[in-house]
Short mmCIF file of C-alpha atoms in Angstrom, two decimals:
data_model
loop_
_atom_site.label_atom_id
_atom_site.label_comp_id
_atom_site.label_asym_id
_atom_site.label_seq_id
_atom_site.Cartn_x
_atom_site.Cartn_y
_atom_site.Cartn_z
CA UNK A 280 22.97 -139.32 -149.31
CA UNK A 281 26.83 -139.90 -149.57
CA UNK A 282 29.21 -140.71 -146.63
CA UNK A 283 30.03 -136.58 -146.17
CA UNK A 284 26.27 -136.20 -145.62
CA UNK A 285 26.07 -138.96 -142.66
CA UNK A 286 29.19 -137.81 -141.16
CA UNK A 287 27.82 -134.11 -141.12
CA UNK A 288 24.25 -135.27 -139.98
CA UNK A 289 25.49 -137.70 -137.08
CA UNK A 290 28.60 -135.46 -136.48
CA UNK A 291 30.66 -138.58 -136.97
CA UNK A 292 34.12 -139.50 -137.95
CA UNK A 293 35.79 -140.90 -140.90
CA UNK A 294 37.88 -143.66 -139.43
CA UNK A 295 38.93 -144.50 -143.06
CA UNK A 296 37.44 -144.94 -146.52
CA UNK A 297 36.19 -142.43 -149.10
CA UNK A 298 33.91 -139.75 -147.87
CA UNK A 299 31.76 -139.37 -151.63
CA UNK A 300 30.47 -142.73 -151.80
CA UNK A 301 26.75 -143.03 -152.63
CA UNK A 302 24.20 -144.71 -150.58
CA UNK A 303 21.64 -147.28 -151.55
CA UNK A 304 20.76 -148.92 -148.43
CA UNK A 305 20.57 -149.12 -144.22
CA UNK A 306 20.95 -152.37 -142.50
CA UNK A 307 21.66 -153.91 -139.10
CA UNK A 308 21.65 -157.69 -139.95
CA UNK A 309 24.58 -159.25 -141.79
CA UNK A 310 22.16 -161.87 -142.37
CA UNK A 311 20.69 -159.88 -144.75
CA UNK A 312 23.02 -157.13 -146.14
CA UNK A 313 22.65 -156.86 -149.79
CA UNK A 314 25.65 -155.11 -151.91
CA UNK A 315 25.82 -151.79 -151.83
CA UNK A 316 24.30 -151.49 -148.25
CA UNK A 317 25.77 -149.59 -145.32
CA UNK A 318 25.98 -151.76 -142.28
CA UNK A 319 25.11 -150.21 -138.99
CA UNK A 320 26.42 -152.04 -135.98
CA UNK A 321 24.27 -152.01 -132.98
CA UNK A 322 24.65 -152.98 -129.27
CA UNK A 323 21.87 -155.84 -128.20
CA UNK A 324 22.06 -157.07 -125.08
CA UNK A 325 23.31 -160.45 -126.08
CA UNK A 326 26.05 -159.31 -129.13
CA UNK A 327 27.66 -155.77 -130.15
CA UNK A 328 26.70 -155.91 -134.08
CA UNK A 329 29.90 -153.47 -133.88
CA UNK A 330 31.95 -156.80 -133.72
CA UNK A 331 30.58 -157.67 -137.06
CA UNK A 332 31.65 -155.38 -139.02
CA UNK A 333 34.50 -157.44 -141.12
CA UNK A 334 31.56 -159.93 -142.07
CA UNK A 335 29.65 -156.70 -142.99
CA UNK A 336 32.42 -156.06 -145.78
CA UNK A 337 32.76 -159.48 -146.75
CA UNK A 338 29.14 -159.76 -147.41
CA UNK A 339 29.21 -156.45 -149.63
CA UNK A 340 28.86 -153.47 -147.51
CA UNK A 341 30.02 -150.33 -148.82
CA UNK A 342 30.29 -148.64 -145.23
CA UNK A 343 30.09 -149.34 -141.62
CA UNK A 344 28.90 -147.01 -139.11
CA UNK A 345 30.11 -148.42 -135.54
CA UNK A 346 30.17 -146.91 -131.91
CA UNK A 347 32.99 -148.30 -130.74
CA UNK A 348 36.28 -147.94 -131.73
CA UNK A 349 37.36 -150.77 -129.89
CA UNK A 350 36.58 -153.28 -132.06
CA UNK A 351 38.11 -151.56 -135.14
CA UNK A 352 41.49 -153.19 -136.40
CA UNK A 353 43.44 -153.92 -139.33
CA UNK A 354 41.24 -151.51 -141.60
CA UNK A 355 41.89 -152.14 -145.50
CA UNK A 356 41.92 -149.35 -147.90
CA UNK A 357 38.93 -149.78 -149.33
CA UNK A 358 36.97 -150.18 -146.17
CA UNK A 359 35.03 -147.12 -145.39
CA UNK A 360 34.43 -146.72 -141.67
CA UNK A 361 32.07 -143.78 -139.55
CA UNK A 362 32.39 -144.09 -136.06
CA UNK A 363 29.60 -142.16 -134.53
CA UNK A 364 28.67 -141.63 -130.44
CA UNK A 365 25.60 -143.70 -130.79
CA UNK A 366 24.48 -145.98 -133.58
CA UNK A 367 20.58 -146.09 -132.42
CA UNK A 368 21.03 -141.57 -132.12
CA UNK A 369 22.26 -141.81 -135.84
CA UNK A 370 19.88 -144.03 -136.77
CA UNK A 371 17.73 -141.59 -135.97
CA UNK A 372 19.36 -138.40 -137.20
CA UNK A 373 19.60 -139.67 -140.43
CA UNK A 374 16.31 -141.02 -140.65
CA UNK A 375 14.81 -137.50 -139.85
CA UNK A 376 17.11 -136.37 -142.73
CA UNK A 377 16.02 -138.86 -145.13
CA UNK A 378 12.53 -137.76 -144.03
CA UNK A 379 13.40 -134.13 -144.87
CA UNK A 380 13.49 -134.72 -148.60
CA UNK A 381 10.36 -136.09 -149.57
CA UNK A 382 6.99 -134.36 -149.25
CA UNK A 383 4.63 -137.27 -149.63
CA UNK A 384 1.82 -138.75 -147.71
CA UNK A 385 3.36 -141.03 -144.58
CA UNK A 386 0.75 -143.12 -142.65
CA UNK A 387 1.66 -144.02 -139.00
CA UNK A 388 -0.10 -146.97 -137.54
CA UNK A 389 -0.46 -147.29 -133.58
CA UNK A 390 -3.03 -148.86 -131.53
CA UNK A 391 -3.07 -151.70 -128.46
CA UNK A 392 -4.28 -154.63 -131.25
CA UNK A 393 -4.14 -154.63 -134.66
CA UNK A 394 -1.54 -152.60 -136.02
CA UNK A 395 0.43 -154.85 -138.59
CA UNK A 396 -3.08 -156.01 -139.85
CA UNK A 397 -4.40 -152.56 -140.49
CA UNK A 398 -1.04 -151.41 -141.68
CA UNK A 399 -1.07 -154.38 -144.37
CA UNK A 400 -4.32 -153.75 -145.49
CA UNK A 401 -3.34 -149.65 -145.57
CA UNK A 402 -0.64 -151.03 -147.74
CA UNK A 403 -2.85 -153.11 -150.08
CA UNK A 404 -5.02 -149.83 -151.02
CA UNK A 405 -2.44 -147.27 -150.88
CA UNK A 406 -0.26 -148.93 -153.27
CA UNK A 407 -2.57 -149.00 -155.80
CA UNK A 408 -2.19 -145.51 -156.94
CA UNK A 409 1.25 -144.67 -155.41
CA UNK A 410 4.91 -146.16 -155.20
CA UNK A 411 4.91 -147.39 -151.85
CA UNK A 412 7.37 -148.56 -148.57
CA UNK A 413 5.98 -149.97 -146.22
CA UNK A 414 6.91 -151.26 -142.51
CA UNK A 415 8.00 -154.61 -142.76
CA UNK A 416 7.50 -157.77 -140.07
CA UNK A 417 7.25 -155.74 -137.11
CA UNK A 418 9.83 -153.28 -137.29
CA UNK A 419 7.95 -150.68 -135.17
CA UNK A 420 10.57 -149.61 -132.49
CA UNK A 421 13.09 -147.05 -132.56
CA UNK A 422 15.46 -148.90 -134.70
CA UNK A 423 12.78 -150.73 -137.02
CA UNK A 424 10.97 -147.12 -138.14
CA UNK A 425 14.37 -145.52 -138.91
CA UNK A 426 15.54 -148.45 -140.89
CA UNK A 427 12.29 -148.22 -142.63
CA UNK A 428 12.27 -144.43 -143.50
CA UNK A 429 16.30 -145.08 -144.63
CA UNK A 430 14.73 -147.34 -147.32
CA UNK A 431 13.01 -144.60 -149.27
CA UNK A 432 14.38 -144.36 -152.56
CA UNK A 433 11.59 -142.65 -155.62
CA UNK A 434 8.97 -143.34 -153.01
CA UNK A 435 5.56 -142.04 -153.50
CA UNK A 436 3.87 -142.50 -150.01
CA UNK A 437 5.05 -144.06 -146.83
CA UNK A 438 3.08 -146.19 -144.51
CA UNK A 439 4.95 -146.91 -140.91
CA UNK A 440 3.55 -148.84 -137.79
CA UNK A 441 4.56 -147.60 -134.57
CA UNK A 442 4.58 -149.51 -131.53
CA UNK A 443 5.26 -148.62 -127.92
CA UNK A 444 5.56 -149.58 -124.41
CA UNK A 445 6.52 -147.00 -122.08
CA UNK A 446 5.76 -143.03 -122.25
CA UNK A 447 7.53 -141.07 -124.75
CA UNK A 448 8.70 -143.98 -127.00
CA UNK A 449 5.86 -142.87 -130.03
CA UNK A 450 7.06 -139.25 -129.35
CA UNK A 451 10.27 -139.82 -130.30
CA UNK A 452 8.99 -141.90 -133.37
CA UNK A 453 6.63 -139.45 -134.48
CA UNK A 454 9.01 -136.49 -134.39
CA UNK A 455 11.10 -138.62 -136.78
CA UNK A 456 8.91 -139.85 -139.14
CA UNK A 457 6.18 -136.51 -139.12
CA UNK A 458 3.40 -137.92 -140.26
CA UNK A 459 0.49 -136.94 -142.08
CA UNK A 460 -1.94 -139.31 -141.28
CA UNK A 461 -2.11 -140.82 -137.84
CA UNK A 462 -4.19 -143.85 -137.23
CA UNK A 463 -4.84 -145.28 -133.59
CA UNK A 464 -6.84 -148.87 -133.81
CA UNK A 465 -8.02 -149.02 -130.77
CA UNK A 466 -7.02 -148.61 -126.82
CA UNK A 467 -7.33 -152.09 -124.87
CA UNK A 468 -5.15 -153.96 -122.41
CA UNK A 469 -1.36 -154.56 -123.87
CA UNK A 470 1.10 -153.16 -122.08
CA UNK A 471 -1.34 -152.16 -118.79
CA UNK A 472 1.73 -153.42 -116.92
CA UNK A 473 3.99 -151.08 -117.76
CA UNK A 474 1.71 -147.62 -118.34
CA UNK A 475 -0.80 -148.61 -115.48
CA UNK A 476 -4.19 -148.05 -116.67
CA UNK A 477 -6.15 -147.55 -120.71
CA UNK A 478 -6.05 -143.64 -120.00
CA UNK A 479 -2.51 -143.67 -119.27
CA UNK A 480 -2.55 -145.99 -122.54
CA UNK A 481 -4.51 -143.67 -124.47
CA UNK A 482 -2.43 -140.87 -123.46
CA UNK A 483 0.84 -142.50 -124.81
CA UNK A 484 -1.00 -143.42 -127.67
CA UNK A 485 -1.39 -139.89 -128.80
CA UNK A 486 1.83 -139.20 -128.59
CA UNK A 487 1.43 -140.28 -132.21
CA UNK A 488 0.63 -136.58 -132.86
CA UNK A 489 3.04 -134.96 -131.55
CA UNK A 490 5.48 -134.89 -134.88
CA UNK A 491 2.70 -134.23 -136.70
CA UNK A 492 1.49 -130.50 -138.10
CA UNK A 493 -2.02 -130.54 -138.06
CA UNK A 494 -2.07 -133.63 -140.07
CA UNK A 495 -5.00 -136.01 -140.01
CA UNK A 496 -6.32 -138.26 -136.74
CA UNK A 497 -8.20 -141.65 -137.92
CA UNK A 498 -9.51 -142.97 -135.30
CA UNK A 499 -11.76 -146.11 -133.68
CA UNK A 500 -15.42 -144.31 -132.96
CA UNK A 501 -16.25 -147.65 -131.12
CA UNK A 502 -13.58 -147.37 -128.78
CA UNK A 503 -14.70 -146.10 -125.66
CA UNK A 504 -11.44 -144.60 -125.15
CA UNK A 505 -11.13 -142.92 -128.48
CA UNK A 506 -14.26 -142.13 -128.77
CA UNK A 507 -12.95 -139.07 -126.12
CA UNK A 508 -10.29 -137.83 -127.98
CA UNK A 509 -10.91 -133.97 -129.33
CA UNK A 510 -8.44 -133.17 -131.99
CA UNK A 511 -9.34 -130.53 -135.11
CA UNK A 512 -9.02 -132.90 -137.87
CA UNK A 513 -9.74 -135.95 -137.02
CA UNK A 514 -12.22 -138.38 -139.03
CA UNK A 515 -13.97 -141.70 -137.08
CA UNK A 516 -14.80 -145.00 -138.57
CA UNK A 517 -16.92 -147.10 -136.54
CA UNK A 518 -19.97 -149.80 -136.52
CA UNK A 519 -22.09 -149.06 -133.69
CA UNK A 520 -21.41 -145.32 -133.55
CA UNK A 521 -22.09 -142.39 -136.22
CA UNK A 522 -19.29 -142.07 -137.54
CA UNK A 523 -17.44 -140.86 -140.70
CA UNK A 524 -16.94 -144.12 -142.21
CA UNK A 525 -19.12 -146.89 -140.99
CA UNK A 526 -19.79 -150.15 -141.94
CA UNK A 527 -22.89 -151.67 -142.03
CA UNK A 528 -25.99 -154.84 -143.65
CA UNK A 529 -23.10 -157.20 -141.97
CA UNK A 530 -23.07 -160.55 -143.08
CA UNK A 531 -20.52 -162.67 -141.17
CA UNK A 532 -19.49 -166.27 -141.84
CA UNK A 533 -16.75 -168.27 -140.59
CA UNK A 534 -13.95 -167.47 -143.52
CA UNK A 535 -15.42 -164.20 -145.43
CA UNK A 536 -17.67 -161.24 -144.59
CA UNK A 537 -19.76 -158.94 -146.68
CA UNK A 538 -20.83 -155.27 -145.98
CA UNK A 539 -21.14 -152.08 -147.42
CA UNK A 540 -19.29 -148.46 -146.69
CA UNK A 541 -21.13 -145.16 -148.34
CA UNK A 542 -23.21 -147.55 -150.30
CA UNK A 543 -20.60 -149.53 -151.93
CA UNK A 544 -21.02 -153.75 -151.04
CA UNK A 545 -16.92 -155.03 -150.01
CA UNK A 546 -16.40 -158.63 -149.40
CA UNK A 547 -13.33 -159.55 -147.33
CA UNK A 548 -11.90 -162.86 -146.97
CA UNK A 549 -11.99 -162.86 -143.23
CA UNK A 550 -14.87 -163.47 -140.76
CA UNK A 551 -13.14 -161.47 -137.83
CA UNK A 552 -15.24 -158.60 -136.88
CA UNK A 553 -11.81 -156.61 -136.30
CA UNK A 554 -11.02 -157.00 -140.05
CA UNK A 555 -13.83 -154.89 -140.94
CA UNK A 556 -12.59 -152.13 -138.63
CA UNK A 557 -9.08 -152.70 -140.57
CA UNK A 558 -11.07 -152.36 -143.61
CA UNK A 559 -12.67 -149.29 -142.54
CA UNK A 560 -9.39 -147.51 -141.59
CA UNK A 561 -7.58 -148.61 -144.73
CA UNK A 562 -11.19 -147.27 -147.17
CA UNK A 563 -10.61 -143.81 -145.29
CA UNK A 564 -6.98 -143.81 -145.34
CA UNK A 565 -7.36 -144.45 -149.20
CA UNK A 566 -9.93 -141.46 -149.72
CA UNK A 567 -8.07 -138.98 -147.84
CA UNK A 568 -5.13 -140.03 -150.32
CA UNK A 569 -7.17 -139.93 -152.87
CA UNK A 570 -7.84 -143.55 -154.44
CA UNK A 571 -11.09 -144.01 -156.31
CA UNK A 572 -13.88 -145.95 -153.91
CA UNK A 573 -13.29 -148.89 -156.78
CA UNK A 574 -9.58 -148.97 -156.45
CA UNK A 575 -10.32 -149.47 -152.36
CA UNK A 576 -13.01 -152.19 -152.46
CA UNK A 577 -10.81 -154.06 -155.47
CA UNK A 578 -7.80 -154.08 -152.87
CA UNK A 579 -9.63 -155.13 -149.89
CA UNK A 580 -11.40 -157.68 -151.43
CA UNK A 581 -7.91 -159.11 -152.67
CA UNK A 582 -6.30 -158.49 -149.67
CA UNK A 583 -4.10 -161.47 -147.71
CA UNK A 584 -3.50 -162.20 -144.42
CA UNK A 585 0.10 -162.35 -143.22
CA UNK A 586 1.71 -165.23 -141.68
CA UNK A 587 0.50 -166.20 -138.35
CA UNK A 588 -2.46 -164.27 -137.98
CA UNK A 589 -5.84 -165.77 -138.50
CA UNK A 590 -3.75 -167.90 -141.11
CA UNK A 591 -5.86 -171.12 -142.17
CA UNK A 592 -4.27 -174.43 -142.52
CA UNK A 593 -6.58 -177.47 -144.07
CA UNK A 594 -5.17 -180.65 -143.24
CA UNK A 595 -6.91 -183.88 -144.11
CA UNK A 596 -7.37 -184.64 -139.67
CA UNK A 597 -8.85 -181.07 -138.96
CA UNK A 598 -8.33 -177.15 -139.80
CA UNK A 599 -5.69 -174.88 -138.12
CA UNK A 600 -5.93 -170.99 -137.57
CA UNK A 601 -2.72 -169.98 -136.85
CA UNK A 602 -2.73 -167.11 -135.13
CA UNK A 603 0.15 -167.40 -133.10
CA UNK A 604 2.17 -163.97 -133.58
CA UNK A 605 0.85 -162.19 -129.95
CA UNK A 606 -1.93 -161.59 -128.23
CA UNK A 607 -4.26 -159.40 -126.27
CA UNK A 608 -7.43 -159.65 -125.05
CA UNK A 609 -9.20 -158.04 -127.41
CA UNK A 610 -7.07 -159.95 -129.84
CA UNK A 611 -8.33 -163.24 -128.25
CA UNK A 612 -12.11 -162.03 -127.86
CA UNK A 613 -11.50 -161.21 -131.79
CA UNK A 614 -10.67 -164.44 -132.41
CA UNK A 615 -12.71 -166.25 -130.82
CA UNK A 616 -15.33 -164.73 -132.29
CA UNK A 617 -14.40 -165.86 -135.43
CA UNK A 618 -13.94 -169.27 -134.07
CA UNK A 619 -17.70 -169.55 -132.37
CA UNK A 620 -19.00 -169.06 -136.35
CA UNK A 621 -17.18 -172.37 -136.78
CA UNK A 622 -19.28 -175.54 -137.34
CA UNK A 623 -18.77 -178.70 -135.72
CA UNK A 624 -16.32 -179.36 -132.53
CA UNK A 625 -14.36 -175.96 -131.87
CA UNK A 626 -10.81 -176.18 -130.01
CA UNK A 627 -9.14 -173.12 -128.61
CA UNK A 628 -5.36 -173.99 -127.50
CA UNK A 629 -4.60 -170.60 -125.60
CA UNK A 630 -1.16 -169.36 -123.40
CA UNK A 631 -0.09 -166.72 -121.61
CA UNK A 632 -0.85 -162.93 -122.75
CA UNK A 633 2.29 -161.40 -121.15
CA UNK A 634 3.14 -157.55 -120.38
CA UNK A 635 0.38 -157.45 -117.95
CA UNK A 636 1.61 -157.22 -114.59
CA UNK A 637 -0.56 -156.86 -111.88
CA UNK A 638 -3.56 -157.65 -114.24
CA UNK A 639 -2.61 -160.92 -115.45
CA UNK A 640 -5.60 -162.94 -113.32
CA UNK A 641 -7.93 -160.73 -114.34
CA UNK A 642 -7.60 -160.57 -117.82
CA UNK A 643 -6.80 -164.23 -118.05
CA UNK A 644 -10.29 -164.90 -116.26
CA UNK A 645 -11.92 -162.82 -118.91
CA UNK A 646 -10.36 -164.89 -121.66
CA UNK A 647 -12.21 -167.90 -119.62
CA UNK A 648 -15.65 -166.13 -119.67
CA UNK A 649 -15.46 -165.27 -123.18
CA UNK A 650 -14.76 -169.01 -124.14
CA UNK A 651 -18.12 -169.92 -122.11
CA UNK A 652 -19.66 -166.84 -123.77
CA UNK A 653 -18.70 -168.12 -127.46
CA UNK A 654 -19.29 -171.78 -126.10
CA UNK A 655 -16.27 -173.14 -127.21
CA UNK A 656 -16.12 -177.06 -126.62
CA UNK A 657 -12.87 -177.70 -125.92
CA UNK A 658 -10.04 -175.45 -124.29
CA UNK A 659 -6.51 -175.94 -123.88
CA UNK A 660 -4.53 -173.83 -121.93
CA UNK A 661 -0.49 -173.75 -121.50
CA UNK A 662 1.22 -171.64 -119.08
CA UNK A 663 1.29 -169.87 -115.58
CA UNK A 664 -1.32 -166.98 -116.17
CA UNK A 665 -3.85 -169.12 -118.50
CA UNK A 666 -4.17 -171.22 -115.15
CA UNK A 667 -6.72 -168.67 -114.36
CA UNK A 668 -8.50 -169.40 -117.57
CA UNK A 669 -8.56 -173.27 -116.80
CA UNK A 670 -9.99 -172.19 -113.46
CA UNK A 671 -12.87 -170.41 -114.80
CA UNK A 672 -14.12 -173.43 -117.48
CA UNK A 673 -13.72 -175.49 -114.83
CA UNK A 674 -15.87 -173.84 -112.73
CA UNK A 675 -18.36 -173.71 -115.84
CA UNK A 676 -18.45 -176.92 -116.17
CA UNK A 677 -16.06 -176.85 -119.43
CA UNK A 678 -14.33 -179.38 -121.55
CA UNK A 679 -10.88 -178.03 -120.52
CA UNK A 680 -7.20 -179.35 -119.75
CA UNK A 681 -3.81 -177.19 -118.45
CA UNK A 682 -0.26 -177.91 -119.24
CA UNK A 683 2.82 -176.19 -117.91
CA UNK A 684 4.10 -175.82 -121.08
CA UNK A 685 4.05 -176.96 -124.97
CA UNK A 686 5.86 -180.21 -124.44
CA UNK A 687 3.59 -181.65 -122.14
CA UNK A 688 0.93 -180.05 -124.57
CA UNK A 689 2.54 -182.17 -127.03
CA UNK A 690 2.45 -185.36 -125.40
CA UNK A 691 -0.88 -185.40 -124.70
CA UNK A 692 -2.59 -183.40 -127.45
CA UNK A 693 -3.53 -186.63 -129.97
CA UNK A 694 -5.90 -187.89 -127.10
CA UNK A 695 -7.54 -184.33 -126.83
CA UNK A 696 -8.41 -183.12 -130.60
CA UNK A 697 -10.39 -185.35 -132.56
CA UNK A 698 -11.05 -185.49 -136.29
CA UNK A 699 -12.86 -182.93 -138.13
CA UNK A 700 -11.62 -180.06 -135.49
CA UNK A 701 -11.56 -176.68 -135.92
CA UNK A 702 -8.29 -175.65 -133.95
CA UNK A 703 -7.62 -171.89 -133.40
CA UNK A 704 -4.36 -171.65 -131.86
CA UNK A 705 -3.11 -168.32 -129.98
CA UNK A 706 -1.48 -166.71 -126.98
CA UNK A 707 1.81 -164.10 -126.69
CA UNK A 708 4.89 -164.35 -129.00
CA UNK A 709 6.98 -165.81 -126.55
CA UNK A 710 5.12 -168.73 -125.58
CA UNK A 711 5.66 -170.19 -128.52
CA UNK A 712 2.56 -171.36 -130.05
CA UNK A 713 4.13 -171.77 -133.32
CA UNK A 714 5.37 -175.56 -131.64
CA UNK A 715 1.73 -176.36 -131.52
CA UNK A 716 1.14 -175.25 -134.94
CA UNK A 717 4.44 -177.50 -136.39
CA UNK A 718 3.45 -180.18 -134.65
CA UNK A 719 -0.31 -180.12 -136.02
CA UNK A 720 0.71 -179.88 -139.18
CA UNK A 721 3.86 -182.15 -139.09
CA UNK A 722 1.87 -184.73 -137.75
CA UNK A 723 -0.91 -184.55 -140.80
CA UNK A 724 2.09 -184.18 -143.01
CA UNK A 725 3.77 -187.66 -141.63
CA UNK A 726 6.33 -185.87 -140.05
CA UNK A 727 5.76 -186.78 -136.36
CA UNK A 728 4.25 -190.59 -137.16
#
């Protein structure tokens, strides 16, 4: 693209600048800008990224495109300027241009838990055989997926996670980024606040198809939701139900499991049951691209987790799983799963899972009865709704203790866990588990002594 293209896609305005200039990349962080990039000032609730423009520049933008024409003084000659109704709009415009020019696979990822995981593990096959972009972090939302699509450049396939809260959210993504492969992990709890109830989840869900022409539908077969979806060509991965893919001769340890798919033995180094659903979507993702069944078992097997997800920290005291980046139930149940293969004393510091509304005490009671079910030894709980939990192990007779929140966690914790501990740690982005984790480790490290 070149500045005459965005100005005719976003029906903008040159404020100033040259109108030929070629562009390399998209942007909304000055943090980050690289030369070359066009900065695209956005309004947050907190700053108006319009405001930054001059930095923008400084830092080596070739172009701005701002929405309001306030802030713009004192141009230079050299600075080249669209001013557009609505930065977020153009964002998208141009992303559905972008999208336009390349007829290659693109893999949209949705589903109530799991969706970076699968998408990484997607990533880890897919790329073996094509040039691929992929999501990155969690840029999922309406400005995340059209930054991502903006960064195709010789591209080969395209792998993007979508994620939602409200109705209509993944139709707008979808129409921009038409995929041709849809894949929907699973329909739980997150987000029940806001839509109401799993069908109304489900529903929103699907409106992952909705930019898509007849493309393909991979979906959960063990979901009991999914498991009623009707769609012409869809294909099913499951464990417990026939399905298209399945996995099965399970053999689960803490750190690592081994199965097989259509005969062919994959070893992953992860013991969470909901990695070998990941692994299942990514093996039929990578067939319906068309990646040898070698290529796919050679990529999960060397697959690695991100950061803060099931993340394993050996410290001479005990042995940390991070997996502190959000939480659901069926996250939680996940993990603890993992966590009950665990020998010796197992720890489970837990907090809030938020976005729940109306169902917080009920879900947070479940998280209590799955820690008796898993018979966990010691549980820690921080914040208003894991009260509920506490409640529930205390009424079962549990090892448990409650905190209001991480610092008085903190000042109490070295009397709680005891050497040799396996500690998983998790709960909802914004409670802020990651404290715990610093602290753990700091404290091994000398940090905190």
């Amino acid at each position: 693209m070149k500045i005459k293209d965005i100005i005719e896609v976003c029906h903008g305005e040159l404020i100033s600048g040259d109108i030929n200039i070629k562009c390399r990349g998209f942007t909304k962080d000055t943090r980050t800008i690289q030369e070359g990039d066009i900065y695209v000032g956005i309004k947050g609730e907190i700053y108006d990224g319009n405001t930054f423009y001059k930095e923008a520049f400084n830092k080596g933008a070739i172009a701005c495109i701002l929405d309001n024409k306030e802030v713009i003084r004192n141009v230079k000659d050299n600075e080249t300027i669209i001013l557009v109704e609505d930065t977020i709009k153009a964002l998208a415009e141009l992303a559905k241009y972008k999208r336009s020019m390349y007829n290659i696979p693109v893999i949209a990822v949705t589903g109530s838990v799991g969706k970076t995981s699968v998408k990484d593990m997607i990533y880890n096959v897919v790329k073996t055989q094509y040039k691929t972009l992929c999501t990155k972090g969690n840029m999922n939302n309406h400005i995340g997926v059209p930054l991502t699509i903006l960064g195709l450049d010789k591209h080969e396939a395209l792998i993007v996670e979508m994620g939602m809260n409200h109705f209509n959210e993944l139709h707008v993504l979808s129409n921009i980024a038409k995929p041709t492969i849809a894949v929907i992990t699973n329909i739980g709890t997150a987000h029940i606040g806001n839509l109401g109830s799993r069908e109304n989840i489900l529903k929103a869900k699907l409106e992952i198809l909705d930019g898509m022409n007849n493309g393909t539908l991979i979906i959960n077969n063990d979901n009991d939701m999914l498991r009623t979806v009707k769609y012409d060509n869809l294909i099913t991965i499951g464990i417990d139900n026939k399905s298209d893919y399945m996995a099965y001769d399970i053999e689960m340890k803490a750190f690592s499991s081994e199965f097989y798919i259509n005969d062919k033995h994959v070893s992953l180094p992860v013991g969470s049951n909901a990695f070998i659903y990941n692994a299942l979507f990514a093996y039929a993702v990578g067939r319906k691209v068309g990646i040898s069944e070698e290529n796919i078992i050679k990529a999960l097997e060397t697959f690695k987790l991100s950061p803060h997800r099931l993340e394993m920290i050996h410290t001479d005291e005990y042995t940390i799983i991070d997996d502190t980046y959000n939480a659901s139930l069926d996250s939680v149940k996940n993990s603890l799963g993992l966590l009950a293969k665990v020998d010796g004393r197992r720890v489970f510091i837990f907090a809030d899972i938020l976005e729940v509304d109306g169902y917080g005490e009920e879900i947070h009671k479940n998280v209590g009865l799955a820690c008796v079910d898993d018979d966990i030894d010691v549980v820690i709980c921080v914040g208003k709704l894991a009260k509920y939990t506490y409640e529930i192990l205390k009424d079962n007779d549990k090892e448990c203790y409650y905190f209001d929140n991480n610092d008085k966690l903190i000042q109490e914790i070295d009397k709680i866990i005891k050497k040799d501990d396996t500690i998983l740690i998790k709960g909802s982005h914004s409670m802020n588990l990651l404290e715990i984790v610093n602290y753990l480790e700091g404290k091994n490290n000398g940090e905190n002594l």
